Tab-separated table of C-alpha atoms in Angstrom:
chain	number	residue	atom	x	y	z
A	1	MET	CA	65.231	32.364	17.786
A	2	ASP	CA	66.256	33.713	14.376
A	3	ASP	CA	65.023	36.822	12.524
A	4	LYS	CA	62.451	34.888	10.470
A	5	GLU	CA	60.807	33.468	13.579
A	6	LYS	CA	60.663	36.968	15.123
A	7	SER	CA	58.963	38.333	11.974
A	8	ASP	CA	56.341	35.556	11.902
A	9	GLN	CA	55.515	36.160	15.563
A	10	ILE	CA	54.999	39.895	14.985
A	11	GLN	CA	52.719	39.232	11.949
A	12	ASP	CA	50.601	36.778	13.946
A	13	ASN	CA	50.107	39.376	16.652
A	14	GLU	CA	48.996	42.051	14.164
A	15	SER	CA	46.501	39.754	12.362
A	16	ASN	CA	44.794	38.630	15.543
A	17	GLU	CA	44.024	41.885	17.383
A	18	ASN	CA	41.279	40.276	19.592
A	19	LYS	CA	43.703	37.765	21.077
A	20	SER	CA	45.121	38.608	24.420
A	21	VAL	CA	48.622	39.899	23.980
A	22	ARG	CA	50.078	37.696	26.693
A	23	GLN	CA	52.755	36.053	24.583
A	24	TYR	CA	56.442	36.545	25.370
A	25	ILE	CA	59.637	36.006	23.405
A	26	GLN	CA	61.004	32.794	24.781
A	27	LEU	CA	64.817	32.517	24.983
A	28	LYS	CA	67.000	29.786	26.331
A	29	PRO	CA	69.505	30.958	29.002
A	30	PHE	CA	72.551	30.491	26.702
A	31	SER	CA	70.928	32.491	23.895
A	32	LEU	CA	70.104	35.313	26.285
A	33	ILE	CA	73.712	35.525	27.491
A	34	MET	CA	75.022	35.593	23.922
A	35	LEU	CA	72.620	38.364	22.964
A	36	ILE	CA	73.709	40.538	25.892
A	37	PHE	CA	77.373	39.891	25.068
A	38	GLY	CA	76.757	40.861	21.445
A	39	LEU	CA	75.094	44.109	22.459
A	40	VAL	CA	78.037	44.986	24.703
A	41	LEU	CA	80.517	44.332	21.879
A	42	ALA	CA	78.493	46.390	19.439
A	43	THR	CA	78.254	49.298	21.850
A	44	ALA	CA	81.956	49.156	22.597
A	45	GLY	CA	82.827	49.026	18.900
A	46	ILE	CA	80.659	52.035	18.069
A	47	THR	CA	82.194	53.968	20.985
A	48	PHE	CA	85.761	53.042	19.915
A	49	ILE	CA	85.167	54.158	16.290
A	50	THR	CA	83.543	57.409	17.414
A	51	LEU	CA	86.308	58.370	19.830
A	52	THR	CA	89.344	57.350	17.822
A	53	THR	CA	88.579	58.086	14.175
A	54	GLY	CA	87.639	61.065	12.078
A	55	GLU	CA	88.365	64.733	12.507
A	56	ASN	CA	86.621	64.931	15.897
A	57	LYS	CA	88.422	62.032	17.559
A	58	VAL	CA	89.213	62.659	21.201
A	59	VAL	CA	91.368	59.636	22.046
A	60	GLU	CA	94.748	58.569	20.616
A	61	VAL	CA	95.144	54.829	20.911
A	62	VAL	CA	98.595	53.473	21.678
A	63	ASN	CA	99.352	49.822	21.262
A	64	PRO	CA	101.563	48.856	24.194
A	65	LEU	CA	103.055	46.090	22.117
A	66	ASN	CA	104.619	48.752	19.881
A	67	ASN	CA	106.418	50.444	22.802
A	68	ALA	CA	109.894	51.151	21.388
A	69	ALA	CA	111.594	50.818	24.760
A	70	LEU	CA	110.428	47.216	25.111
A	71	ASP	CA	111.722	46.368	21.655
A	72	ARG	CA	115.207	47.874	22.127
A	73	LYS	CA	117.340	44.759	22.403
A	74	GLU	CA	120.479	46.818	23.049
A	75	PHE	CA	119.011	47.791	26.450
A	76	LYS	CA	118.371	44.204	27.542
A	77	LYS	CA	121.688	43.992	29.409
A	78	PHE	CA	121.068	47.374	31.050
A	79	TYR	CA	117.625	46.336	32.313
A	80	GLU	CA	119.000	43.062	33.617
A	81	ALA	CA	121.834	44.791	35.474
A	82	TYR	CA	119.458	47.410	36.876
A	83	ASP	CA	116.974	44.768	38.105
A	84	GLU	CA	119.787	42.733	39.635
A	85	MET	CA	121.078	45.812	41.458
A	86	LYS	CA	117.629	46.828	42.727
A	87	MET	CA	116.953	43.326	43.963
A	88	ASN	CA	120.255	42.381	45.552
A	89	TYR	CA	122.204	45.528	46.474
A	90	PHE	CA	122.577	45.565	50.266
A	91	ASP	CA	121.424	49.176	50.721
A	92	GLU	CA	118.751	51.501	49.371
A	93	VAL	CA	119.286	52.615	45.766
A	94	ASP	CA	118.813	56.231	44.672
A	95	ASP	CA	117.119	55.785	41.308
A	96	SER	CA	117.773	59.378	40.167
A	97	ALA	CA	121.481	59.130	40.935
A	98	ILE	CA	121.676	55.787	39.140
A	99	ILE	CA	120.004	57.121	35.991
A	100	ASP	CA	122.172	60.274	35.984
A	101	GLY	CA	125.230	58.085	36.374
A	102	ALA	CA	124.130	55.872	33.492
A	103	ILE	CA	123.669	58.881	31.207
A	104	ASN	CA	127.041	60.290	32.231
A	105	GLY	CA	128.563	56.913	31.475
A	106	MET	CA	127.065	56.912	27.987
A	107	ILE	CA	128.406	60.390	27.262
A	108	ASP	CA	131.846	59.580	28.666
A	109	ALA	CA	131.974	56.448	26.506
A	110	LEU	CA	131.829	58.681	23.415
A	111	GLY	CA	135.342	59.868	24.204
A	112	ASP	CA	134.305	63.381	23.164
A	113	PRO	CA	135.369	66.156	25.587
A	114	TYR	CA	132.816	68.530	24.072
A	115	SER	CA	129.729	66.380	24.719
A	116	ASP	CA	128.407	66.658	28.248
A	117	TYR	CA	125.474	65.910	30.557
A	118	LEU	CA	124.328	67.965	33.533
A	119	ASN	CA	121.622	66.740	35.872
A	120	GLU	CA	118.835	69.080	36.918
A	121	LYS	CA	120.730	70.562	39.877
A	122	GLU	CA	123.976	71.074	37.949
A	123	ALA	CA	122.209	72.632	34.963
A	124	LYS	CA	120.336	75.032	37.221
A	125	GLN	CA	123.523	76.057	39.051
A	126	LEU	CA	125.402	76.646	35.814
A	127	ASN	CA	122.569	78.645	34.225
A	128	GLU	CA	122.204	80.792	37.335
A	129	SER	CA	125.942	81.481	37.548
A	130	ILE	CA	126.101	82.441	33.880
A	131	SER	CA	122.970	84.600	33.804
A	132	SER	CA	123.576	86.406	37.091
A	133	SER	CA	126.982	87.858	36.321
A	134	PHE	CA	130.165	87.736	34.285
A	135	GLU	CA	132.338	86.958	37.267
A	136	GLY	CA	135.053	84.358	37.611
A	137	ILE	CA	138.641	83.902	36.423
A	138	GLY	CA	138.007	84.249	32.673
A	139	ALA	CA	139.375	81.143	30.976
A	140	GLU	CA	138.008	78.754	28.363
A	141	ILE	CA	138.582	75.161	29.476
A	142	GLN	CA	137.996	71.624	28.242
A	143	GLU	CA	138.404	68.093	29.549
A	144	LYS	CA	141.694	66.545	28.425
A	145	SER	CA	143.375	63.310	29.491
A	146	GLY	CA	141.209	63.064	32.576
A	147	TYR	CA	142.011	66.617	33.665
A	148	ILE	CA	140.815	70.080	32.800
A	149	SER	CA	142.961	71.863	30.225
A	150	VAL	CA	143.081	75.593	29.556
A	151	VAL	CA	142.126	76.346	25.958
A	152	SER	CA	142.776	80.042	26.350
A	153	PRO	CA	142.556	82.783	28.989
A	154	ILE	CA	140.367	85.769	28.114
A	155	LYS	CA	142.170	89.034	27.444
A	156	ASN	CA	142.495	91.291	30.501
A	157	SER	CA	140.959	88.607	32.719
A	158	PRO	CA	142.247	87.377	36.103
A	159	ALA	CA	143.378	84.183	34.372
A	160	GLU	CA	145.530	86.138	31.910
A	161	ARG	CA	146.961	88.354	34.653
A	162	ALA	CA	147.847	85.249	36.662
A	163	GLY	CA	149.775	83.915	33.682
A	164	LEU	CA	147.610	80.966	32.634
A	165	LEU	CA	148.526	79.685	29.174
A	166	PRO	CA	146.917	77.344	26.616
A	167	ASN	CA	147.443	73.670	27.469
A	168	ASP	CA	147.992	74.294	31.174
A	169	LEU	CA	146.368	71.418	33.073
A	170	ILE	CA	144.243	72.188	36.132
A	171	THR	CA	144.602	69.173	38.391
A	172	ALA	CA	142.831	70.477	41.502
A	173	VAL	CA	140.591	73.326	42.664
A	174	ASP	CA	140.976	74.545	46.253
A	175	GLY	CA	142.923	71.403	47.061
A	176	LYS	CA	140.246	69.054	45.672
A	177	SER	CA	141.232	66.857	42.754
A	178	ILE	CA	139.096	67.385	39.652
A	179	GLN	CA	140.393	64.360	37.794
A	180	GLY	CA	137.545	62.802	35.846
A	181	LEU	CA	135.245	65.832	36.024
A	182	SER	CA	133.655	67.257	32.898
A	183	SER	CA	134.408	70.841	31.890
A	184	SER	CA	130.918	71.933	33.006
A	185	GLU	CA	131.422	70.360	36.439
A	186	ALA	CA	134.808	72.063	36.748
A	187	VAL	CA	133.287	75.431	35.831
A	188	LEU	CA	130.937	75.148	38.809
A	189	LEU	CA	133.973	74.848	41.109
A	190	ILE	CA	136.128	77.528	39.480
A	191	ARG	CA	133.512	80.208	38.858
A	192	GLY	CA	132.629	82.543	41.729
A	193	GLU	CA	131.852	86.056	42.886
A	194	LYS	CA	134.141	89.014	42.372
A	195	GLY	CA	136.646	89.429	45.182
A	196	THR	CA	136.717	85.782	46.207
A	197	THR	CA	139.831	83.688	45.650
A	198	VAL	CA	140.235	80.275	44.078
A	199	SER	CA	143.368	78.139	44.305
A	200	LEU	CA	144.238	76.128	41.203
A	201	SER	CA	146.848	73.400	40.942
A	202	ILE	CA	148.478	73.993	37.557
A	203	LYS	CA	150.659	71.541	35.661
A	204	ARG	CA	152.632	72.981	32.747
A	205	GLY	CA	154.638	70.595	30.611
A	206	GLU	CA	154.989	66.821	30.689
A	207	THR	CA	157.481	66.527	33.536
A	208	ALA	CA	156.666	69.583	35.645
A	209	GLU	CA	155.104	69.146	39.051
A	210	PRO	CA	151.766	70.907	39.747
A	211	HIS	CA	152.046	74.220	41.540
A	212	GLU	CA	149.433	76.319	43.285
A	213	VAL	CA	148.144	79.513	41.702
A	214	LYS	CA	145.783	81.707	43.691
A	215	ILE	CA	143.505	83.816	41.477
A	216	GLU	CA	141.166	86.504	42.722
A	217	ARG	CA	137.918	86.325	40.790
A	218	ASP	CA	136.758	89.495	39.080
A	219	ILE	CA	134.290	90.803	36.537
A	220	ILE	CA	135.135	89.251	33.177
A	221	PRO	CA	135.581	91.817	30.386
A	222	ILE	CA	132.689	91.750	27.938
A	223	GLU	CA	134.559	93.718	25.272
A	224	THR	CA	135.766	91.346	22.586
A	225	VAL	CA	137.525	93.694	20.130
A	226	TYR	CA	140.602	95.795	20.940
A	227	ALA	CA	141.998	98.128	18.266
A	228	GLU	CA	145.182	100.197	18.027
A	229	MET	CA	147.137	102.035	15.344
A	230	LEU	CA	150.717	100.885	14.885
A	231	ASP	CA	153.423	102.559	12.808
A	232	ASP	CA	153.256	102.937	9.022
A	233	GLY	CA	149.455	103.074	8.832
A	234	ILE	CA	149.088	99.508	10.132
A	235	GLY	CA	145.986	98.800	12.183
A	236	HIS	CA	145.983	96.023	14.775
A	237	ILE	CA	142.698	94.452	15.896
A	238	HIS	CA	142.691	91.767	18.568
A	239	ILE	CA	139.469	89.702	18.652
A	240	THR	CA	139.296	87.887	21.989
A	241	SER	CA	136.111	85.855	21.435
A	242	PHE	CA	133.204	85.509	19.034
A	243	SER	CA	130.201	86.688	21.013
A	244	GLU	CA	126.861	88.140	19.982
A	245	GLY	CA	128.168	91.709	19.774
A	246	THR	CA	131.618	91.016	18.313
A	247	TYR	CA	130.675	91.749	14.684
A	248	LYS	CA	129.341	95.221	15.526
A	249	GLU	CA	132.353	95.903	17.750
A	250	LEU	CA	134.630	94.948	14.869
A	251	LEU	CA	132.858	97.238	12.382
A	252	THR	CA	133.174	100.138	14.826
A	253	ALA	CA	136.870	99.394	15.344
A	254	ILE	CA	137.550	99.234	11.595
A	255	ASP	CA	135.758	102.547	11.014
A	256	GLY	CA	137.817	104.154	13.785
A	257	LEU	CA	141.096	102.891	12.332
A	258	LYS	CA	140.147	104.155	8.873
A	259	VAL	CA	139.605	107.629	10.343
A	260	ASP	CA	143.087	107.357	11.872
A	261	GLY	CA	144.604	106.595	8.444
A	262	MET	CA	144.747	102.801	8.378
A	263	THR	CA	146.163	101.463	5.105
A	264	SER	CA	146.685	97.808	6.142
A	265	LEU	CA	145.448	95.554	8.928
A	266	ILE	CA	146.620	92.829	11.310
A	267	VAL	CA	143.757	90.696	12.643
A	268	ASP	CA	144.817	88.887	15.794
A	269	VAL	CA	142.929	85.859	17.167
A	270	ARG	CA	145.625	84.558	19.504
A	271	GLN	CA	144.249	83.203	22.779
A	272	ASN	CA	140.746	83.363	21.261
A	273	PRO	CA	138.859	80.176	22.242
A	274	GLY	CA	135.985	80.769	19.802
A	275	GLY	CA	132.309	81.359	20.508
A	276	MET	CA	129.190	81.733	18.410
A	277	LEU	CA	129.081	80.207	14.951
A	278	SER	CA	126.945	83.069	13.602
A	279	SER	CA	129.580	85.584	14.703
A	280	ALA	CA	132.310	83.622	12.922
A	281	ILE	CA	130.235	83.616	9.725
A	282	HIS	CA	129.615	87.380	9.754
A	283	ILE	CA	133.241	88.226	10.504
A	284	SER	CA	134.671	85.816	7.923
A	285	ASP	CA	132.304	87.323	5.360
A	286	LEU	CA	134.000	90.713	5.847
A	287	PHE	CA	137.268	89.479	4.363
A	288	VAL	CA	136.227	86.979	1.654
A	289	GLU	CA	135.095	87.774	-1.879
A	290	LYS	CA	131.411	87.201	-2.684
A	291	GLY	CA	130.645	83.641	-3.792
A	292	LYS	CA	133.768	82.041	-2.333
A	293	ASN	CA	133.411	79.450	0.417
A	294	LEU	CA	133.663	80.406	4.072
A	295	PHE	CA	133.386	76.892	5.523
A	296	GLN	CA	131.239	73.747	5.409
A	297	ILE	CA	129.029	71.972	7.956
A	298	GLU	CA	128.663	68.190	7.786
A	299	THR	CA	125.960	66.470	9.826
A	300	LYS	CA	125.436	62.736	10.236
A	301	GLY	CA	124.418	60.989	7.028
A	302	LYS	CA	124.228	64.180	4.967
A	303	LYS	CA	126.423	65.898	2.430
A	304	PRO	CA	128.327	68.955	3.674
A	305	GLU	CA	126.411	72.240	3.561
A	306	VAL	CA	128.559	74.991	2.084
A	307	PHE	CA	128.408	78.549	3.443
A	308	ALA	CA	129.576	81.127	0.908
A	309	ALA	CA	130.491	84.795	1.228
A	310	THR	CA	127.764	87.343	0.464
A	311	ASP	CA	127.805	90.788	-1.116
A	312	LYS	CA	127.770	92.563	2.239
A	313	GLN	CA	130.402	95.063	3.442
A	314	LYS	CA	134.020	94.083	2.770
A	315	VAL	CA	137.377	95.153	4.191
A	316	ASP	CA	139.589	96.011	1.219
A	317	VAL	CA	143.019	96.720	2.740
A	318	PRO	CA	146.056	94.361	2.815
A	319	LEU	CA	145.592	91.891	5.637
A	320	VAL	CA	147.445	89.268	7.695
A	321	LEU	CA	146.092	87.015	10.458
A	322	VAL	CA	147.965	86.054	13.634
A	323	ILE	CA	147.118	82.718	15.321
A	324	ASP	CA	148.464	80.537	18.130
A	325	ASP	CA	147.644	77.357	20.018
A	326	GLY	CA	144.898	79.205	21.899
A	327	SER	CA	143.065	80.029	18.659
A	328	ALA	CA	140.193	77.532	18.594
A	329	SER	CA	136.827	76.761	17.033
A	330	ALA	CA	135.356	79.985	15.569
A	331	SER	CA	138.869	81.458	15.382
A	332	GLU	CA	139.849	78.522	13.203
A	333	ILE	CA	136.787	78.991	10.989
A	334	LEU	CA	138.017	82.529	10.332
A	335	ALA	CA	141.586	81.326	9.796
A	336	GLY	CA	140.480	78.622	7.344
A	337	ALA	CA	138.318	81.032	5.372
A	338	LEU	CA	141.070	83.643	5.096
A	339	LYS	CA	143.788	81.123	4.263
A	340	GLU	CA	141.922	79.100	1.631
A	341	SER	CA	139.451	81.584	0.115
A	342	ALA	CA	141.184	84.944	0.507
A	343	GLY	CA	144.854	83.961	0.250
A	344	THR	CA	145.611	85.718	3.535
A	345	THR	CA	148.980	85.016	5.156
A	346	LEU	CA	148.736	83.311	8.555
A	347	ILE	CA	151.500	84.032	11.072
A	348	GLY	CA	152.256	82.445	14.440
A	349	ILE	CA	152.035	78.843	15.595
A	350	ASN	CA	149.667	75.948	14.892
A	351	SER	CA	146.096	76.579	16.056
A	352	PHE	CA	144.251	74.515	18.659
A	353	GLY	CA	142.312	72.083	16.457
A	354	LYS	CA	138.576	72.040	17.261
A	355	GLY	CA	136.518	71.079	14.245
A	356	THR	CA	133.174	70.129	15.788
A	357	VAL	CA	129.863	71.852	16.524
A	358	GLN	CA	127.874	71.307	19.734
A	359	THR	CA	124.117	71.617	20.279
A	360	PRO	CA	122.710	71.842	23.831
A	361	LYS	CA	119.248	70.473	24.621
A	362	ASP	CA	117.216	70.973	27.794
A	363	LEU	CA	115.538	67.734	28.830
A	364	PRO	CA	111.998	67.734	30.323
A	365	ASP	CA	113.197	67.450	33.946
A	366	GLY	CA	115.518	70.461	33.637
A	367	SER	CA	118.710	68.523	32.997
A	368	ASN	CA	120.825	69.394	29.978
A	369	LEU	CA	122.442	67.277	27.295
A	370	LYS	CA	125.108	68.859	25.084
A	371	LEU	CA	126.107	66.738	22.125
A	372	THR	CA	128.488	67.149	19.236
A	373	THR	CA	126.042	67.183	16.341
A	374	ALA	CA	128.221	68.125	13.372
A	375	LYS	CA	131.729	68.776	12.202
A	376	TRP	CA	132.858	71.789	10.239
A	377	LEU	CA	135.276	71.765	7.336
A	378	THR	CA	137.425	74.477	5.787
A	379	PRO	CA	136.399	75.934	2.402
A	380	ASN	CA	138.404	73.215	0.633
A	381	GLY	CA	136.821	70.451	2.726
A	382	ASN	CA	139.657	69.912	5.228
A	383	TRP	CA	138.776	68.722	8.738
A	384	ILE	CA	141.215	70.333	11.153
A	385	HIS	CA	139.987	68.555	14.301
A	386	LYS	CA	142.866	67.639	16.648
A	387	LYS	CA	145.277	68.893	13.962
A	388	GLY	CA	144.708	72.625	13.879
A	389	ILE	CA	145.649	75.023	11.089
A	390	ALA	CA	149.311	75.547	10.326
A	391	PRO	CA	150.524	79.136	9.802
A	392	ASP	CA	152.139	80.119	6.523
A	393	ILE	CA	154.964	81.681	8.514
A	394	GLU	CA	155.775	79.995	11.801
A	395	VAL	CA	156.919	82.306	14.566
A	396	PRO	CA	157.141	80.613	17.990
A	397	TYR	CA	156.821	82.345	21.307
A	398	PRO	CA	160.135	83.105	23.047
A	399	SER	CA	161.170	80.426	25.527
A	400	TYR	CA	160.749	82.779	28.470
A	401	ALA	CA	157.037	83.092	27.653
A	402	LEU	CA	156.609	79.466	28.709
A	403	LEU	CA	158.358	79.668	32.061
A	404	PRO	CA	156.339	78.145	34.930
A	405	PHE	CA	154.558	80.086	37.642
A	406	LEU	CA	156.412	81.104	40.737
A	407	ASP	CA	154.484	80.479	43.935
A	408	PRO	CA	154.414	83.795	45.859
A	409	THR	CA	154.093	81.889	49.147
A	410	LEU	CA	157.381	80.082	48.531
A	411	GLU	CA	160.422	81.750	50.118
A	412	MET	CA	163.558	81.716	47.927
A	413	LYS	CA	166.755	82.968	49.476
A	414	GLU	CA	170.533	82.541	49.453
A	415	GLY	CA	171.678	78.949	49.706
A	416	MET	CA	168.670	77.357	47.983
A	417	LEU	CA	169.160	75.061	44.997
A	418	SER	CA	166.190	74.019	42.840
A	419	THR	CA	164.619	74.166	39.402
A	420	ILE	CA	162.214	76.827	40.691
A	421	VAL	CA	165.170	79.043	41.558
A	422	GLN	CA	166.479	78.470	38.037
A	423	SER	CA	163.161	79.674	36.559
A	424	ALA	CA	163.336	82.775	38.755
A	425	GLU	CA	166.890	83.443	37.555
A	426	GLU	CA	165.742	83.183	33.940
A	427	MET	CA	162.952	85.694	34.590
A	428	LEU	CA	165.333	88.102	36.285
A	429	LYS	CA	167.755	87.911	33.383
A	430	VAL	CA	165.033	88.435	30.730
A	431	ILE	CA	163.706	91.606	32.367
A	432	GLY	CA	167.172	93.143	32.764
A	433	TYR	CA	168.561	92.046	36.130
A	434	ASP	CA	171.794	90.055	36.388
A	435	PRO	CA	171.394	86.941	38.578
A	436	GLY	CA	174.765	85.535	37.529
A	437	GLU	CA	174.853	82.056	36.044
A	438	VAL	CA	171.376	80.610	35.525
A	439	ASP	CA	172.078	77.366	37.366
A	440	GLY	CA	169.305	77.031	39.955
A	441	LYS	CA	171.574	78.139	42.801
A	442	PHE	CA	170.431	81.161	44.818
A	443	ASP	CA	173.823	82.807	45.402
A	444	ASN	CA	175.095	86.327	46.116
A	445	LYS	CA	174.519	87.434	42.511
A	446	THR	CA	170.925	86.207	42.624
A	447	GLU	CA	170.326	87.983	45.910
A	448	SER	CA	171.758	91.192	44.476
A	449	ALA	CA	169.462	90.951	41.442
A	450	VAL	CA	166.441	90.450	43.701
A	451	LYS	CA	167.417	93.517	45.760
A	452	SER	CA	167.630	95.618	42.588
A	453	LEU	CA	164.192	94.391	41.573
A	454	GLN	CA	162.769	95.213	45.004
A	455	LYS	CA	164.204	98.720	44.817
A	456	ASP	CA	162.491	99.310	41.449
A	457	LEU	CA	159.258	97.914	42.882
A	458	SER	CA	159.565	100.189	45.936
A	459	ILE	CA	159.654	97.126	48.193
A	460	GLU	CA	161.962	96.589	51.175
A	461	SER	CA	165.274	95.253	49.824
A	462	THR	CA	165.619	91.979	51.688
A	463	GLY	CA	167.059	89.939	48.837
A	464	ILE	CA	164.389	87.290	49.505
A	465	LEU	CA	162.128	86.356	46.625
A	466	GLN	CA	158.619	85.955	48.039
A	467	GLY	CA	155.188	87.574	48.116
A	468	ASP	CA	154.962	90.951	46.375
A	469	THR	CA	158.497	90.575	45.014
A	470	THR	CA	157.534	87.374	43.219
A	471	LEU	CA	154.322	88.921	41.916
A	472	GLY	CA	156.218	91.986	40.700
A	473	LEU	CA	158.755	89.792	38.913
A	474	MET	CA	156.051	87.893	37.045
A	475	GLU	CA	154.203	91.099	36.146
A	476	LYS	CA	157.374	92.610	34.646
A	477	LEU	CA	157.857	89.412	32.650
A	478	ARG	CA	154.268	89.607	31.364
A	479	ILE	CA	154.839	93.179	30.184
A	480	LYS	CA	158.103	92.105	28.505
A	481	ILE	CA	156.291	89.330	26.611
A	482	LYS	CA	153.628	91.778	25.458
A	483	GLU	CA	156.049	94.491	24.346
A	484	ASP	CA	158.536	92.206	22.592
A	485	ASP	CA	155.950	90.324	20.572
A	486	PRO	CA	157.812	88.425	17.811
A	487	GLN	CA	154.619	87.305	16.071
A	488	LEU	CA	153.207	90.812	15.871
A	489	LEU	CA	156.560	92.173	14.707
A	490	LYS	CA	156.653	89.574	11.937
A	491	ALA	CA	153.091	90.460	10.915
A	492	LYS	CA	154.103	94.100	10.520
A	493	GLU	CA	157.116	93.080	8.462
A	494	VAL	CA	155.003	90.934	6.107
A	495	LEU	CA	152.452	93.682	5.593
A	496	LEU	CA	155.123	96.246	4.744
A	497	GLU	CA	156.599	93.828	2.196
A	498	GLN	CA	153.170	93.396	0.592
A	499	ILE	CA	152.589	97.148	0.434
A	500	ASN	CA	156.019	97.912	-1.011
A	501	LYS	CA	155.858	95.299	-3.793
């Protein structure tokens, strides 16, 4: 029945009030069903519009056909492999472990040692170990060639006292190989409470065999700036890392040196693995004229953003900067700014070469993804990644500074012949004891030199090089390296030449 028929029926009823109102609207079964269906659609439509449109909408509609994951063709192979594994692998499959492994595989495929993934458990362990204390061995590390490489030991740390050097490879921790581990995974094995000991297998040089180094963990120094007055009014400031408080520490150190009569300054970032970008900016700003570039940041698909020096406090005394192969990241930002925008002379050896910036992100399940998100450039737009910054005046370390560790548990005595004995003879000779010919043969002359060393160390004179005697030998060598510092001596010489011009 259409609307016209309904209207005529109603009019007939109204005009004939005395008739019995016993008439009904007659509908065929199909028409009745269609009417009910239409009412349902209308009601649903009104409800949909009310709930999903306007300022008071309470439902956000998502079209499942627009699900991005289903449209990502690059994941087709992954889904197929995953389904095949779930269906046909002979044993139960741990889905969480599989997904973590897949993410790790993606990150590893980048070939970037600075990008990393930690699952929920690993991220929690690392955060707890970092927040609870500053205890460990005190060394900046990175993944390199499948192993963990030392970027730089921290000043006055157990790692420095044990003689770790930049580019030393750590092949095992407590006898367990760490080949293939990320730097974050290695940290979890190396870090530990004060007083505990960790055994590291260290490989130094291309042909050298790994040797064991036992390091007692300790509290890691939180001071990052060490200042001293040298002769001729020359101040020497060693910055060991770029942490949150380094800028204030540096200002305090500079003020103290000025009170002591400083007329020129050596800034030393050797063995400084870097740190916070903000700290590098503030410190670089101290030594660069207002308006000149400090460095540039280049993110994906964008033009480099230039950071320029401000009109804040400046250091206005003659200056040189000392760098080495342990100077990385933020240290290189400072070196680039001073070299290219301030004309500062750089002395030492080529820096490490890290020209990227990392950004960590906590994922919803507590895991953590750290990705390289940008690269930084020097003021003139040079990217120093994997190349480093060359000094203006190259001054290498003395050869004895690169001698390998001596294992204190190894007994060396008369009659032995080995390359390790030869290294011990070189050490003895450098610190003033005469082992005879440095030929790797432990003879009477070598034994006599060891006895003289033991006497000076107040140790029983057995002539056997082992234990405390070996440790004492390496400690005397470390002091020798520190006192006869050719790079620092050259820096003093350059400054005096500048002042006397």
